[in-house]
mmCIF file of C-alpha atoms in Angstrom:
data_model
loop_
_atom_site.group_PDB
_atom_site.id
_atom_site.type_symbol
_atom_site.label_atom_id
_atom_site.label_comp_id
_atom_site.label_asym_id
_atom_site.label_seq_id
_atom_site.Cartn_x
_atom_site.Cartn_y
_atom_site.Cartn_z
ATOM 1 C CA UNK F 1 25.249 -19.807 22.173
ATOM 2 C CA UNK F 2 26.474 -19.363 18.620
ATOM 3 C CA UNK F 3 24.113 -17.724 16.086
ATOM 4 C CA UNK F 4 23.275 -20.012 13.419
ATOM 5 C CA UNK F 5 25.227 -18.039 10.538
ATOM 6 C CA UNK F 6 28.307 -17.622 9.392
ATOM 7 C CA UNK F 7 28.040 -14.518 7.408
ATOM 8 C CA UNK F 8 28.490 -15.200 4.098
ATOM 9 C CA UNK F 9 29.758 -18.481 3.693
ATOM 10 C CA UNK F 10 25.907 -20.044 3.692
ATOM 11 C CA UNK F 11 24.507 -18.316 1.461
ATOM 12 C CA UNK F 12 27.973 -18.516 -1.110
ATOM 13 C CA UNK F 13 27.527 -22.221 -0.889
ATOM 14 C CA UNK F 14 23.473 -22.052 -1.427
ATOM 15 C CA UNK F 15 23.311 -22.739 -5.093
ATOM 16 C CA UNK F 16 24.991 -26.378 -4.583
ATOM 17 C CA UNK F 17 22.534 -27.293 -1.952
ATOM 18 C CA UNK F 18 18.889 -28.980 -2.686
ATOM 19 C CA UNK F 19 15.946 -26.466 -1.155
ATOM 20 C CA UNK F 20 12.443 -27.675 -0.288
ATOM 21 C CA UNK F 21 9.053 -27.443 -1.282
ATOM 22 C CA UNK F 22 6.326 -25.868 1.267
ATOM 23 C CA UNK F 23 4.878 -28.889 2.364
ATOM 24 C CA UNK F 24 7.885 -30.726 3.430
ATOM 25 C CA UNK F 25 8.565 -27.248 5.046
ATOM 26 C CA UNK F 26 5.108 -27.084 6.734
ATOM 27 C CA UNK F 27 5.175 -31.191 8.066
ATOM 28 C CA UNK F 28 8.631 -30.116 9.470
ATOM 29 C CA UNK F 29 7.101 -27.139 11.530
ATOM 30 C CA UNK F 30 3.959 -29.383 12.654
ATOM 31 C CA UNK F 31 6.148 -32.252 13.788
ATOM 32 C CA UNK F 32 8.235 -29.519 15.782
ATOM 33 C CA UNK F 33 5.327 -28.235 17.583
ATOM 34 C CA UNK F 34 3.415 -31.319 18.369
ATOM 35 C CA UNK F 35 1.023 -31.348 15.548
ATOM 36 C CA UNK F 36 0.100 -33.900 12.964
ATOM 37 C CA UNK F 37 1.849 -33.807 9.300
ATOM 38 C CA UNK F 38 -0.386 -33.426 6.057
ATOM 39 C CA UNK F 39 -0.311 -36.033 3.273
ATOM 40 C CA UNK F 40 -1.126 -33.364 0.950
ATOM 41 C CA UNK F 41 -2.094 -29.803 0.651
ATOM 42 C CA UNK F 42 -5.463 -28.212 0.678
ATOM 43 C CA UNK F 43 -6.886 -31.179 2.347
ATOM 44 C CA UNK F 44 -9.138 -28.241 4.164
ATOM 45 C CA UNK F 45 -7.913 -29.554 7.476
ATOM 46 C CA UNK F 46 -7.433 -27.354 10.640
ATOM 47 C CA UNK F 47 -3.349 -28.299 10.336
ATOM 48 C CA UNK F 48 -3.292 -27.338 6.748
ATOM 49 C CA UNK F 49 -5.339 -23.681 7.207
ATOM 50 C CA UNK F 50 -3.173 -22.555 9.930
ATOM 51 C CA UNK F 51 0.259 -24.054 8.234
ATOM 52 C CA UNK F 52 -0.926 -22.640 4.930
ATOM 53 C CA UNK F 53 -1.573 -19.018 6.448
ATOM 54 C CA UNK F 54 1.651 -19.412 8.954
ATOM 55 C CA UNK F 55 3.695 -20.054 5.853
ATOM 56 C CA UNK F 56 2.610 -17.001 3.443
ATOM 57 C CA UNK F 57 3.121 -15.024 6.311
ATOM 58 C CA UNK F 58 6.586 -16.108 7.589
ATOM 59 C CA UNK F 59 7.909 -15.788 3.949
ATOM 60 C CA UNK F 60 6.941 -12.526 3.399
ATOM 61 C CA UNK F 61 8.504 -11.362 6.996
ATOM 62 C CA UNK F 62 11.326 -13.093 6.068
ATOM 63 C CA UNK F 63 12.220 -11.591 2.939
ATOM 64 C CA UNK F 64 11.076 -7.786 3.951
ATOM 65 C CA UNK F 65 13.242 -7.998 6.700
ATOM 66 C CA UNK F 66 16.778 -8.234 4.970
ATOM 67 C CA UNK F 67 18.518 -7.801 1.450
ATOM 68 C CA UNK F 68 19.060 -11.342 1.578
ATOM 69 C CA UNK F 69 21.385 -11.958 -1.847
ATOM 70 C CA UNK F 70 19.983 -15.042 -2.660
ATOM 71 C CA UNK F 71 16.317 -12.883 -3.152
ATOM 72 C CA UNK F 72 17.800 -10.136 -4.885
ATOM 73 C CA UNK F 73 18.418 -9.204 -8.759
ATOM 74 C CA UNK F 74 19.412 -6.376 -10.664
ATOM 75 C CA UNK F 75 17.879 -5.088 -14.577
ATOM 76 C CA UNK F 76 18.242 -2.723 -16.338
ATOM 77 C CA UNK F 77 15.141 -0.649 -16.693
ATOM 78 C CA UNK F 78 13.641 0.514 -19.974
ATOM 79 C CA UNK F 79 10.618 2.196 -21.707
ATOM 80 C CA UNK F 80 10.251 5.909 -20.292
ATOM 81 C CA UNK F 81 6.778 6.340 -19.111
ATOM 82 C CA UNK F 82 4.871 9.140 -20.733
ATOM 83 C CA UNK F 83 4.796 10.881 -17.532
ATOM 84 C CA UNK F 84 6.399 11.253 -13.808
ATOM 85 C CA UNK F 85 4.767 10.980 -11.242
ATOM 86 C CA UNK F 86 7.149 12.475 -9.122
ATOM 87 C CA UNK F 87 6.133 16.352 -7.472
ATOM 88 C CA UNK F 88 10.097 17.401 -8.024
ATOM 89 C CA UNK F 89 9.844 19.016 -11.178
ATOM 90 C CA UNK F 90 13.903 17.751 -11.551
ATOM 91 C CA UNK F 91 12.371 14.153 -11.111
ATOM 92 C CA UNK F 92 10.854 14.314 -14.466
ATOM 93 C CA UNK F 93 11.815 11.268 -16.129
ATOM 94 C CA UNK F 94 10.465 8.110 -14.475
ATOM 95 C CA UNK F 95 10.353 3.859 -15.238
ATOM 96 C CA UNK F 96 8.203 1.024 -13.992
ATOM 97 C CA UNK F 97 9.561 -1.123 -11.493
ATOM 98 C CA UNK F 98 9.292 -4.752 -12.307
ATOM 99 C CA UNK F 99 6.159 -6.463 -11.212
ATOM 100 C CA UNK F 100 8.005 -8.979 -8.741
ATOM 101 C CA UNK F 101 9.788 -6.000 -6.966
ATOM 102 C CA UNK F 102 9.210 -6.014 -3.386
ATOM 103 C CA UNK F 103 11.478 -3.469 -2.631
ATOM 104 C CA UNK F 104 14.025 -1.551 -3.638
ATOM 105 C CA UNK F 105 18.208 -2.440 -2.770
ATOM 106 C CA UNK F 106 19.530 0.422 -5.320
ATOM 107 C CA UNK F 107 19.128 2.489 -7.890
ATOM 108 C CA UNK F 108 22.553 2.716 -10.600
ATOM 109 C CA UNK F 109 23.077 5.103 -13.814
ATOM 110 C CA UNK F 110 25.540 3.449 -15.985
ATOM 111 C CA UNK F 111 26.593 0.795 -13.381
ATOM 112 C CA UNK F 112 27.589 3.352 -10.486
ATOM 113 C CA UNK F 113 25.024 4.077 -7.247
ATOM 114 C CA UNK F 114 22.266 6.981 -8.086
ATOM 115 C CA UNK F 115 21.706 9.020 -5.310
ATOM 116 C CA UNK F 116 19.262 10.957 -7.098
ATOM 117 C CA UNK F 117 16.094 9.377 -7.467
ATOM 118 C CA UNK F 118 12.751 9.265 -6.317
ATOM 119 C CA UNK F 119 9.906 5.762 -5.641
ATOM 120 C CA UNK F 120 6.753 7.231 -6.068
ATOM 121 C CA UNK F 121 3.832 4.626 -7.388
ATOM 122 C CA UNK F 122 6.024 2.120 -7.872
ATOM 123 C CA UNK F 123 7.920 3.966 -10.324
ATOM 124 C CA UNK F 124 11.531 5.100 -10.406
ATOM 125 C CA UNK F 125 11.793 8.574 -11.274
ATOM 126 C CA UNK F 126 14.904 10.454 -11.734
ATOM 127 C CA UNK F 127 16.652 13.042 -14.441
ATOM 128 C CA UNK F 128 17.541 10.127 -16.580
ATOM 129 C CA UNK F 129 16.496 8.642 -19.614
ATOM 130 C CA UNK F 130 18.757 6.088 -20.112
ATOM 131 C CA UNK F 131 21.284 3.730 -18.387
ATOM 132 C CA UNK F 132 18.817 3.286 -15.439
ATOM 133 C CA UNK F 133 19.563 0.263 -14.057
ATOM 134 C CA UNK F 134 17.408 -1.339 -10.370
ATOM 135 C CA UNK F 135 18.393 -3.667 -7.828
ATOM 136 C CA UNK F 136 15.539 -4.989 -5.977
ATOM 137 C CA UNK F 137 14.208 -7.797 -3.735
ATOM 138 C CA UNK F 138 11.639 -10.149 -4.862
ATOM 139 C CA UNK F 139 10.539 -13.401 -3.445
ATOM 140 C CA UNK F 140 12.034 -16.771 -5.183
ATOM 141 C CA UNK F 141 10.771 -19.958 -5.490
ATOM 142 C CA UNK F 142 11.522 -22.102 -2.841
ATOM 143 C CA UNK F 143 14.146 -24.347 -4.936
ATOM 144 C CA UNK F 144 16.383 -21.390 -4.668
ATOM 145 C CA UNK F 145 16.564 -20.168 -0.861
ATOM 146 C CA UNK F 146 19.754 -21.284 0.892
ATOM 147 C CA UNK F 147 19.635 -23.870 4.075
ATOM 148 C CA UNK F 148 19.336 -21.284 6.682
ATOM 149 C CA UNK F 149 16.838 -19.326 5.407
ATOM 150 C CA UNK F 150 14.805 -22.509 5.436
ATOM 151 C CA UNK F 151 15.664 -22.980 9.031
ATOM 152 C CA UNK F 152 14.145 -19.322 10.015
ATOM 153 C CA UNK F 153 11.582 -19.909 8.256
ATOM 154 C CA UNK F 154 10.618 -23.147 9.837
ATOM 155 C CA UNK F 155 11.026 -21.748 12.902
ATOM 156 C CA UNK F 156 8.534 -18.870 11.799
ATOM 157 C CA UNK F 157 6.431 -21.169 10.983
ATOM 158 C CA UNK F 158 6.146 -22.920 14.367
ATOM 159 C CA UNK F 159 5.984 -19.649 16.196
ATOM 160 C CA UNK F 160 2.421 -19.546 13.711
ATOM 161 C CA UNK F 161 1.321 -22.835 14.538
ATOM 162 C CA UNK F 162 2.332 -22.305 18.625
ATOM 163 C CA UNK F 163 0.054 -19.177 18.745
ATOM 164 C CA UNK F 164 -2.498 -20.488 16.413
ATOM 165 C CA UNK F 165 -3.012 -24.667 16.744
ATOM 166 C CA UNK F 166 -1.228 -24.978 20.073
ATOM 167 C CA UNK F 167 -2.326 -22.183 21.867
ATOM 168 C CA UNK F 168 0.747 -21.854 23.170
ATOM 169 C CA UNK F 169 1.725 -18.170 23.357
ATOM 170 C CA UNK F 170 4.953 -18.273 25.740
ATOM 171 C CA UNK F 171 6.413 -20.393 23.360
ATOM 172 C CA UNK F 172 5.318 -18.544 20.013
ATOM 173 C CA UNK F 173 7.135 -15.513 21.784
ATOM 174 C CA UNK F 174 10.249 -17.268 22.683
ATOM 175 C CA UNK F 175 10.414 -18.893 18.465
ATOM 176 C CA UNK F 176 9.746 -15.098 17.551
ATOM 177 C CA UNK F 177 12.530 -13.897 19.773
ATOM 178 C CA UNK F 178 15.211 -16.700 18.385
ATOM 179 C CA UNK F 179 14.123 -15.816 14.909
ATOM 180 C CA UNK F 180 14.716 -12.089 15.047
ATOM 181 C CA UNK F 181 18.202 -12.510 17.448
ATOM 182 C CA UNK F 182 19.114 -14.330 14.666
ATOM 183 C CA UNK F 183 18.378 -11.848 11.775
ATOM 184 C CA UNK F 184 20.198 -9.119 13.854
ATOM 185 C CA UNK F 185 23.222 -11.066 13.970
ATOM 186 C CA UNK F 186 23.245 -12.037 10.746
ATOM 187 C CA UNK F 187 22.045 -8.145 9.261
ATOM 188 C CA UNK F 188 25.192 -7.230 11.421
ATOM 189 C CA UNK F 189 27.445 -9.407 10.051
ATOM 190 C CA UNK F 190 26.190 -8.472 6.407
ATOM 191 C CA UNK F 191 26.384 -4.672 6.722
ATOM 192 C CA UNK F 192 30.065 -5.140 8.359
ATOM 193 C CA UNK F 193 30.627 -7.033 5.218
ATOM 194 C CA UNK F 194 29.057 -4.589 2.832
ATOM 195 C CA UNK F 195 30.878 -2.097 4.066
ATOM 196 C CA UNK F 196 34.031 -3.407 3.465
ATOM 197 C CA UNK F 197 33.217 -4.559 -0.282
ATOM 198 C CA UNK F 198 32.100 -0.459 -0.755
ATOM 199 C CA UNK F 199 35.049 0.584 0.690
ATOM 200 C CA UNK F 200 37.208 -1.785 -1.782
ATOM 201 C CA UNK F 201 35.055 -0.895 -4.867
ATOM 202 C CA UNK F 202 35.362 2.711 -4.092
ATOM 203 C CA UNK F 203 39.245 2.895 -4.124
ATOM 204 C CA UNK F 204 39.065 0.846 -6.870
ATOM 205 C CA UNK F 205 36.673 3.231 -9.078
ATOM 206 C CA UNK F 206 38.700 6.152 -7.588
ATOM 207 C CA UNK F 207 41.921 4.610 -8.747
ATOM 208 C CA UNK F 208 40.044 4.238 -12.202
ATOM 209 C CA UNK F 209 39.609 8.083 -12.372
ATOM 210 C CA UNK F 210 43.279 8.968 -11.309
ATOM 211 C CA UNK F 211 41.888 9.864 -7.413
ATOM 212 C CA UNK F 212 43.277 7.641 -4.930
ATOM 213 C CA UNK F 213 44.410 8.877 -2.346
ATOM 214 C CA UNK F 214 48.193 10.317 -2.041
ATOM 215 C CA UNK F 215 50.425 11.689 0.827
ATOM 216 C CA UNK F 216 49.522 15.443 1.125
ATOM 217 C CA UNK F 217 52.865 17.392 0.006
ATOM 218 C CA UNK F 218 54.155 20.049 1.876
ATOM 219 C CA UNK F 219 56.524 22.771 1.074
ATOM 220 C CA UNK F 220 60.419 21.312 1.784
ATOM 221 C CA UNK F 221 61.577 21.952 5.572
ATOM 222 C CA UNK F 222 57.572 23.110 6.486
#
């Protein structure tokens, strides 16, 4: 059966679509497993503790799990900290990551990928003081994820509920299963991608500096 992505494409198109709120996504993953829907939240009913706990949990999964793009940012980091925390004594210049940073995609001097670099304390610390720039994963409000992020994480959601309300365990497992097959294929499908977009912007910058690649010369009639 075909994986419910195609790479790329939903998550280009996200910004034009409508997301939706947590309680429309936590009646959707009741009504899928059987349950009754809230009229509001907090109503301190058994529905809404398990939905309310299945939810913060499924989001959080969700997001650790990939670099989705739609969850992502990059800023440029400023105000050296007075000291490193970092045990490399070459490591001796170090910034605060921003307080929304879940983890870390990259770490860039001057726009191009630092290799150099040390997270210790939630703290970058590197040779640098300036042109330190971070890309990192956060969690966004639910008006910004795409369609098919909401999708997984319905479907987290119910695997929750199923183990939790339902009692259900065979059929939590087999919503846990779907939901990570799909995050392979899709983590596939990115990296391929990736790849190819590093490969393009390497030639490119090497083109910049006068080093693309040219047919080796050899000494006439070698």
């Amino acid at each position: 059966m075909p994986g419910l992505f195609m790479c790329g494409a939903w998550e280009a198109d996200w910004p034009h679509r409508v997301g939706m709120d947590r309680l429309t996504i936590i009646n959707d993953a009741l009504l899928e497993t059987g349950n009754n829907p809230l009229n509001f939240e907090y109503d301190g009913s058994p529905e809404w503790q398990a939905a309310d706990s299945a939810y913060r949990r499924s989001v959080q999964y969700l997001i650790s799990k990939h670099r989705w793009n739609f969850a992502t940012t990059t800023v440029d980091l400023a105000g050296l900290l007075p000291k490193s925390p970092s045990a490399l004594e070459h490591y001796n210049k170090a910034y605060a990551l921003p307080a929304d940073c879940l983890h870390v995609a990259g770490v860039y001097l001057n726009g191009y990928p630092l290799t150099q670099y040390e997270i210790v304390d939630h703290r970058v610390c590197c040779a640098y003081d300036a042109g330190v720039s971070v890309k990192y994963v956060r969690t966004p409000s639910p008006d910004q994820w795409p369609p098919m992020f909401i999708e997984l994480l319905t479907m987290k959601v119910e695997a929750h509920l199923l183990r939790g309300l339902n009692e259900d365990t065979a059929n939590a497992e087999r919503r846990d299963a779907r939901v990570d097959a799909e995050l392979a294929e899709f983590r596939s499908q990115s990296d391929q991608e990736e790849g190819r977009r590093v490969i393009l912007r390497s030639r490119t910058a090497a083109r910049r500096r006068g080093l693309a690649s040219r047919a080796p010369r050899f000494p006439y009639g070698s």
